[in-house]
CSV table of C-alpha atoms in Angstrom, one decimal:
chain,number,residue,atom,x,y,z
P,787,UNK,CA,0.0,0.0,0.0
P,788,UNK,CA,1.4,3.6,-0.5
P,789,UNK,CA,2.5,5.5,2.4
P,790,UNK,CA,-0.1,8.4,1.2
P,791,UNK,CA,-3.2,6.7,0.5
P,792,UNK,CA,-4.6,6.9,-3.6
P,793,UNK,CA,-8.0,8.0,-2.2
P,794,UNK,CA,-10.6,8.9,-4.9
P,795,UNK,CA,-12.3,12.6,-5.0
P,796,UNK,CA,-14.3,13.8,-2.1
P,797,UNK,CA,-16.2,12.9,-0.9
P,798,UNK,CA,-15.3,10.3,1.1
P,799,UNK,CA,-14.9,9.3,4.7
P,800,UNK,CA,-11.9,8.9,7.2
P,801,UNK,CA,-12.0,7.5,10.8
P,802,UNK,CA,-8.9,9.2,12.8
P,803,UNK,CA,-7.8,7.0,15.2
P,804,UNK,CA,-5.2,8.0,17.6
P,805,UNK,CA,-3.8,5.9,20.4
P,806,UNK,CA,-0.8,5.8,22.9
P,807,UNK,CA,0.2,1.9,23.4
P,808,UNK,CA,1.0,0.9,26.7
P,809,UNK,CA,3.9,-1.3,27.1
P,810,UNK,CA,4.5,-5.0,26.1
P,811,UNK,CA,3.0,-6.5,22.7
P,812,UNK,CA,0.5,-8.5,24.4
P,813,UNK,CA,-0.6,-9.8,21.0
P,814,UNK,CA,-1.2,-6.7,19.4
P,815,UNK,CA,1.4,-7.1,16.9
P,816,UNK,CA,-0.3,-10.4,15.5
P,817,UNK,CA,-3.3,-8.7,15.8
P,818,UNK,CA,-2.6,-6.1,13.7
P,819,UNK,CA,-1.1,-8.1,11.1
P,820,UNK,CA,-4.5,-10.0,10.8
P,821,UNK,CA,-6.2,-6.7,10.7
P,822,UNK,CA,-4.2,-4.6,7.8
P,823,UNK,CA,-5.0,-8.6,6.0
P,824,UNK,CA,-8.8,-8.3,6.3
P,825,UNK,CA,-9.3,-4.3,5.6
P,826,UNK,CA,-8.0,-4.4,2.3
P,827,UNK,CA,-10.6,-7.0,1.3
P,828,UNK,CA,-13.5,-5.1,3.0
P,829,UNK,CA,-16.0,-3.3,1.1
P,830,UNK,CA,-15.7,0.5,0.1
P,831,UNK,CA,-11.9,0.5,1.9
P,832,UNK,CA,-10.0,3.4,-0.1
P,833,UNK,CA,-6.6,2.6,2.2
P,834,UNK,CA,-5.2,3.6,5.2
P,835,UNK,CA,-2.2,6.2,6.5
P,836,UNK,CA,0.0,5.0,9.6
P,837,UNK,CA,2.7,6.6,11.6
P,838,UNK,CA,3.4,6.0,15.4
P,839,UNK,CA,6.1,8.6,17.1
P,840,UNK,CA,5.1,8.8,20.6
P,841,UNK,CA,1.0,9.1,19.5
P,842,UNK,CA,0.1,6.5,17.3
P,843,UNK,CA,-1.9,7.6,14.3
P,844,UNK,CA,-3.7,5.5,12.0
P,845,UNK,CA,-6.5,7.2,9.1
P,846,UNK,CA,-8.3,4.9,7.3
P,847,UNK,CA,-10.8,6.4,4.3
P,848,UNK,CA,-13.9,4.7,3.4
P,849,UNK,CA,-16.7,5.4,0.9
P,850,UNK,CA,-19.1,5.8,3.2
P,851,UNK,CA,-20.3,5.3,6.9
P,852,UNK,CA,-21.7,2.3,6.4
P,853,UNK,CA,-18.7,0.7,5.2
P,854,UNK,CA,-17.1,2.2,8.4
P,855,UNK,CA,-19.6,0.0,10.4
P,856,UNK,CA,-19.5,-2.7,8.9
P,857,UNK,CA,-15.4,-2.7,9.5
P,858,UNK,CA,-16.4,-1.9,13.4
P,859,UNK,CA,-18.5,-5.2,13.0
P,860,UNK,CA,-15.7,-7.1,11.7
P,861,UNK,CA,-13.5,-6.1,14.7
P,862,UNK,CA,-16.5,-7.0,16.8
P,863,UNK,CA,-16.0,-10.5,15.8
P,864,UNK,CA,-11.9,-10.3,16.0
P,865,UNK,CA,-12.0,-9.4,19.7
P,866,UNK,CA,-9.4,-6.6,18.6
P,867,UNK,CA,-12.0,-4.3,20.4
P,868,UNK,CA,-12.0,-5.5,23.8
P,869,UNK,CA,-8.3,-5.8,23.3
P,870,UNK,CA,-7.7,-2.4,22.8
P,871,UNK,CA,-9.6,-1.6,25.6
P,872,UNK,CA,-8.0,-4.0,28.0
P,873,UNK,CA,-4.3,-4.8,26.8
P,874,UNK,CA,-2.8,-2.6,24.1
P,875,UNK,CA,-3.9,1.2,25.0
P,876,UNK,CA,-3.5,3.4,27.9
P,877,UNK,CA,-6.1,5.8,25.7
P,878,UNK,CA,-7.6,6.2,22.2
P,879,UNK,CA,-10.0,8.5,20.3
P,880,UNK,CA,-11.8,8.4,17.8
P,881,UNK,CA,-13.1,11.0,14.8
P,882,UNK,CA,-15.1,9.9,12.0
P,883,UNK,CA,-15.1,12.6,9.6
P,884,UNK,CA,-16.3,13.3,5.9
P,885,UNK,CA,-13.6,14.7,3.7
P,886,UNK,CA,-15.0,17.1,2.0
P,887,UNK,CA,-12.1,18.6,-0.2
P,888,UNK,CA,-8.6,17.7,-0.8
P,889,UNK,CA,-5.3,18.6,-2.9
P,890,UNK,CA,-2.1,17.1,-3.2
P,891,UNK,CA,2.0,17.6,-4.9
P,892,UNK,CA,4.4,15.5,-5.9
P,893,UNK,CA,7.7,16.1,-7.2
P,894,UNK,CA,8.0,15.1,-10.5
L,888,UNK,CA,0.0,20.1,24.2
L,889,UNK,CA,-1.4,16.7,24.8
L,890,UNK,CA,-0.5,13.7,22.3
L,891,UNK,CA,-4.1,13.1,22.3
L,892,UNK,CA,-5.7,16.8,21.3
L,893,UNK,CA,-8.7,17.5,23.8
L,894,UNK,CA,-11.1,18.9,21.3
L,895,UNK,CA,-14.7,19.8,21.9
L,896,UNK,CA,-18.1,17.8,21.2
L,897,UNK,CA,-18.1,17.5,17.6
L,898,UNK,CA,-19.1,18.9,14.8
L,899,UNK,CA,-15.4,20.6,13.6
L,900,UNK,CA,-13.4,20.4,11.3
L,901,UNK,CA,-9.7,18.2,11.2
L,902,UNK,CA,-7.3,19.1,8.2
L,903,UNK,CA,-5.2,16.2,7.5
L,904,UNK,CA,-2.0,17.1,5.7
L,905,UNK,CA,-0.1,13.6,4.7
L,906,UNK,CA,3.5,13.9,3.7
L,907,UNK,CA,6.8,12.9,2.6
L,908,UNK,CA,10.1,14.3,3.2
L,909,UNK,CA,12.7,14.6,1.1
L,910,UNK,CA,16.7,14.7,2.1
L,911,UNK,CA,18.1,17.3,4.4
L,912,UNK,CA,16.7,19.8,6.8
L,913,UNK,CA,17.0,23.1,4.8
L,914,UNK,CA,15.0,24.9,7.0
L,915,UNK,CA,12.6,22.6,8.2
L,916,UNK,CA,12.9,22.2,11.8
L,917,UNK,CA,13.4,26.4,12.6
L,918,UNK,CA,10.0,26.9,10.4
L,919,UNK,CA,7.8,24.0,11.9
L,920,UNK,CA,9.0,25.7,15.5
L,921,UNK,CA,7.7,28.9,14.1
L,922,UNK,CA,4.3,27.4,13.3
L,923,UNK,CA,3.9,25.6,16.1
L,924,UNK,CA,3.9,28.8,18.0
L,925,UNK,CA,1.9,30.6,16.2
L,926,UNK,CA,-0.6,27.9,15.1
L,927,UNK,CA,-1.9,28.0,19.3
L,928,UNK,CA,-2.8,31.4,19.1
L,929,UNK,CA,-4.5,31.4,16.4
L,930,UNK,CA,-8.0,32.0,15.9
L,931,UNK,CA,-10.6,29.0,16.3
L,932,UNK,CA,-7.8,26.2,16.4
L,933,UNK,CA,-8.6,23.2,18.7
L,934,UNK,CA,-5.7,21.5,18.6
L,935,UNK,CA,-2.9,19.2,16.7
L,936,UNK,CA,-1.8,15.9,16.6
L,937,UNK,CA,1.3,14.5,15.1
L,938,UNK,CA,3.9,11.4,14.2
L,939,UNK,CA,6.3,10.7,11.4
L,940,UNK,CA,7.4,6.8,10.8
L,941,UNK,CA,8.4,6.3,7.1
L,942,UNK,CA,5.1,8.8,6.2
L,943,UNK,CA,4.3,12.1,8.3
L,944,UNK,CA,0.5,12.5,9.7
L,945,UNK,CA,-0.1,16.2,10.9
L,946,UNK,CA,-4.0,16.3,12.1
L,947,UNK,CA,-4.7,20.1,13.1
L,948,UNK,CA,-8.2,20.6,14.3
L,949,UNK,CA,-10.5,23.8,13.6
L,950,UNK,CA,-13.6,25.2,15.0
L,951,UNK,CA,-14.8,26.4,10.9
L,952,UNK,CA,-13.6,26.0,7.6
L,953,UNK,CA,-13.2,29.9,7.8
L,954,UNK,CA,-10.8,29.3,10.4
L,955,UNK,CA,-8.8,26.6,8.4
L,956,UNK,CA,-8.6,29.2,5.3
L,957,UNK,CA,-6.9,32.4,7.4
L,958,UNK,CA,-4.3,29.9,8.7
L,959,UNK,CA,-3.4,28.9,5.2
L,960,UNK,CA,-3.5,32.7,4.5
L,961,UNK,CA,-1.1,32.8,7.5
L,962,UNK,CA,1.5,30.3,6.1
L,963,UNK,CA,1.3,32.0,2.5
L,964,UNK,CA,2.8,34.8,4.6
L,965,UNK,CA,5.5,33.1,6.3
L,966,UNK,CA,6.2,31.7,2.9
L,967,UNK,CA,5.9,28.0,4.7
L,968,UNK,CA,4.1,26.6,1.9
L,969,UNK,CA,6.4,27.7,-1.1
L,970,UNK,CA,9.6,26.0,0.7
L,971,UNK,CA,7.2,23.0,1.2
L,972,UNK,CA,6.7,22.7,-2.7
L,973,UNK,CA,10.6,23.7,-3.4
L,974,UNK,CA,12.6,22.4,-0.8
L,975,UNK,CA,11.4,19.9,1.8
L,976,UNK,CA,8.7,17.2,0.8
L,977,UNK,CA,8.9,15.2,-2.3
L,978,UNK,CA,5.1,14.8,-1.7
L,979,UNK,CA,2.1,15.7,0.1
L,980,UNK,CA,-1.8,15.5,0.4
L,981,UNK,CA,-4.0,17.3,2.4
L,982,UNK,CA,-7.5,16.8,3.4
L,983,UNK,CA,-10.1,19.0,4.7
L,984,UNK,CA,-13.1,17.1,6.8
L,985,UNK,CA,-15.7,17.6,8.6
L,986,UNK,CA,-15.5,15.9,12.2
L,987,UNK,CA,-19.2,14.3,12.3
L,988,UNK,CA,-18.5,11.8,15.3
L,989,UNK,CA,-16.5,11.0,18.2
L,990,UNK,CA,-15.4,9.1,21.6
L,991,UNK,CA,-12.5,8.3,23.3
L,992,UNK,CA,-11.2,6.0,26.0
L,993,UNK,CA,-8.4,6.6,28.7
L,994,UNK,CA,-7.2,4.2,31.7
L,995,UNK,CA,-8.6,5.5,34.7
């Protein structure tokens, strides 16, 4: 996947989801292997951005809310939810958002 | 500021701004200093969130779209977006969205 996601033109929809880890893997690396797997096979998934330096950021876009709930669903079933909750995060928020406009460069 | 930005019940607006750097400072480190202090003074900004691993995710949040457009106005001046182009990113994309939803969780 590209490191900036080839998203189509707004609009679209992005869920923001910022989190700071807390320490030890506790599964969360396997986790999150099986997760990037499944949400490129998941219906209207456009891609995802991902850095971690300190705060953990991770933007996936979707084409439409639905599809965003129906990915929640999915991670219902994976347990990755309760996870979080319990294991991997010492806090987390989250922003769904539409994008409404958006422009981009690259050096030629 | 916190890693986590403490915004308000939505809706707001988040602008994403996705990038790639290319080689060498030239610049880069004095001007973000410069922007981050003036970006917390500036009119109807909520707050910013940040983290560079392989691809850099800057999320700066906004109480308006109005107030998304003067800071732009703002970097024309400080001629931050110009060296962006020229000198230090061999890419970028940035996104403008409406915050529609969110919650959070943090370890008591």
């Amino acid at each position: 996947m590209p490191l900036i996601a080839d998203t189509p033109s707004p609009p679209y929809y992005a869920e923001i989801f910022t989190s700071i880890r807390s320490a030890g893997d506790n599964g969360y690396h396997d986790m999150a292997q099986k997760l990037i797997a499944a949400v490129v096979n998941q219906p209207g998934f456009l891609g995802v951005e991902f850095a971690r330096e300190g705060v953990g950021l991770t933007i996936s876009y979707w084409e439409s809310l639905e599809a965003i709930e129906n990915w929640r669903e999915h991670m219902k079933h994976a347990e990755a939810r309760q996870m979080g909750r319990d294991k991997w995060y010492l806090g987390f928020k989250v922003r769904i958002c539409k994008v409404e406009r958006d422009y981009d460069f690259f050096k030629s």
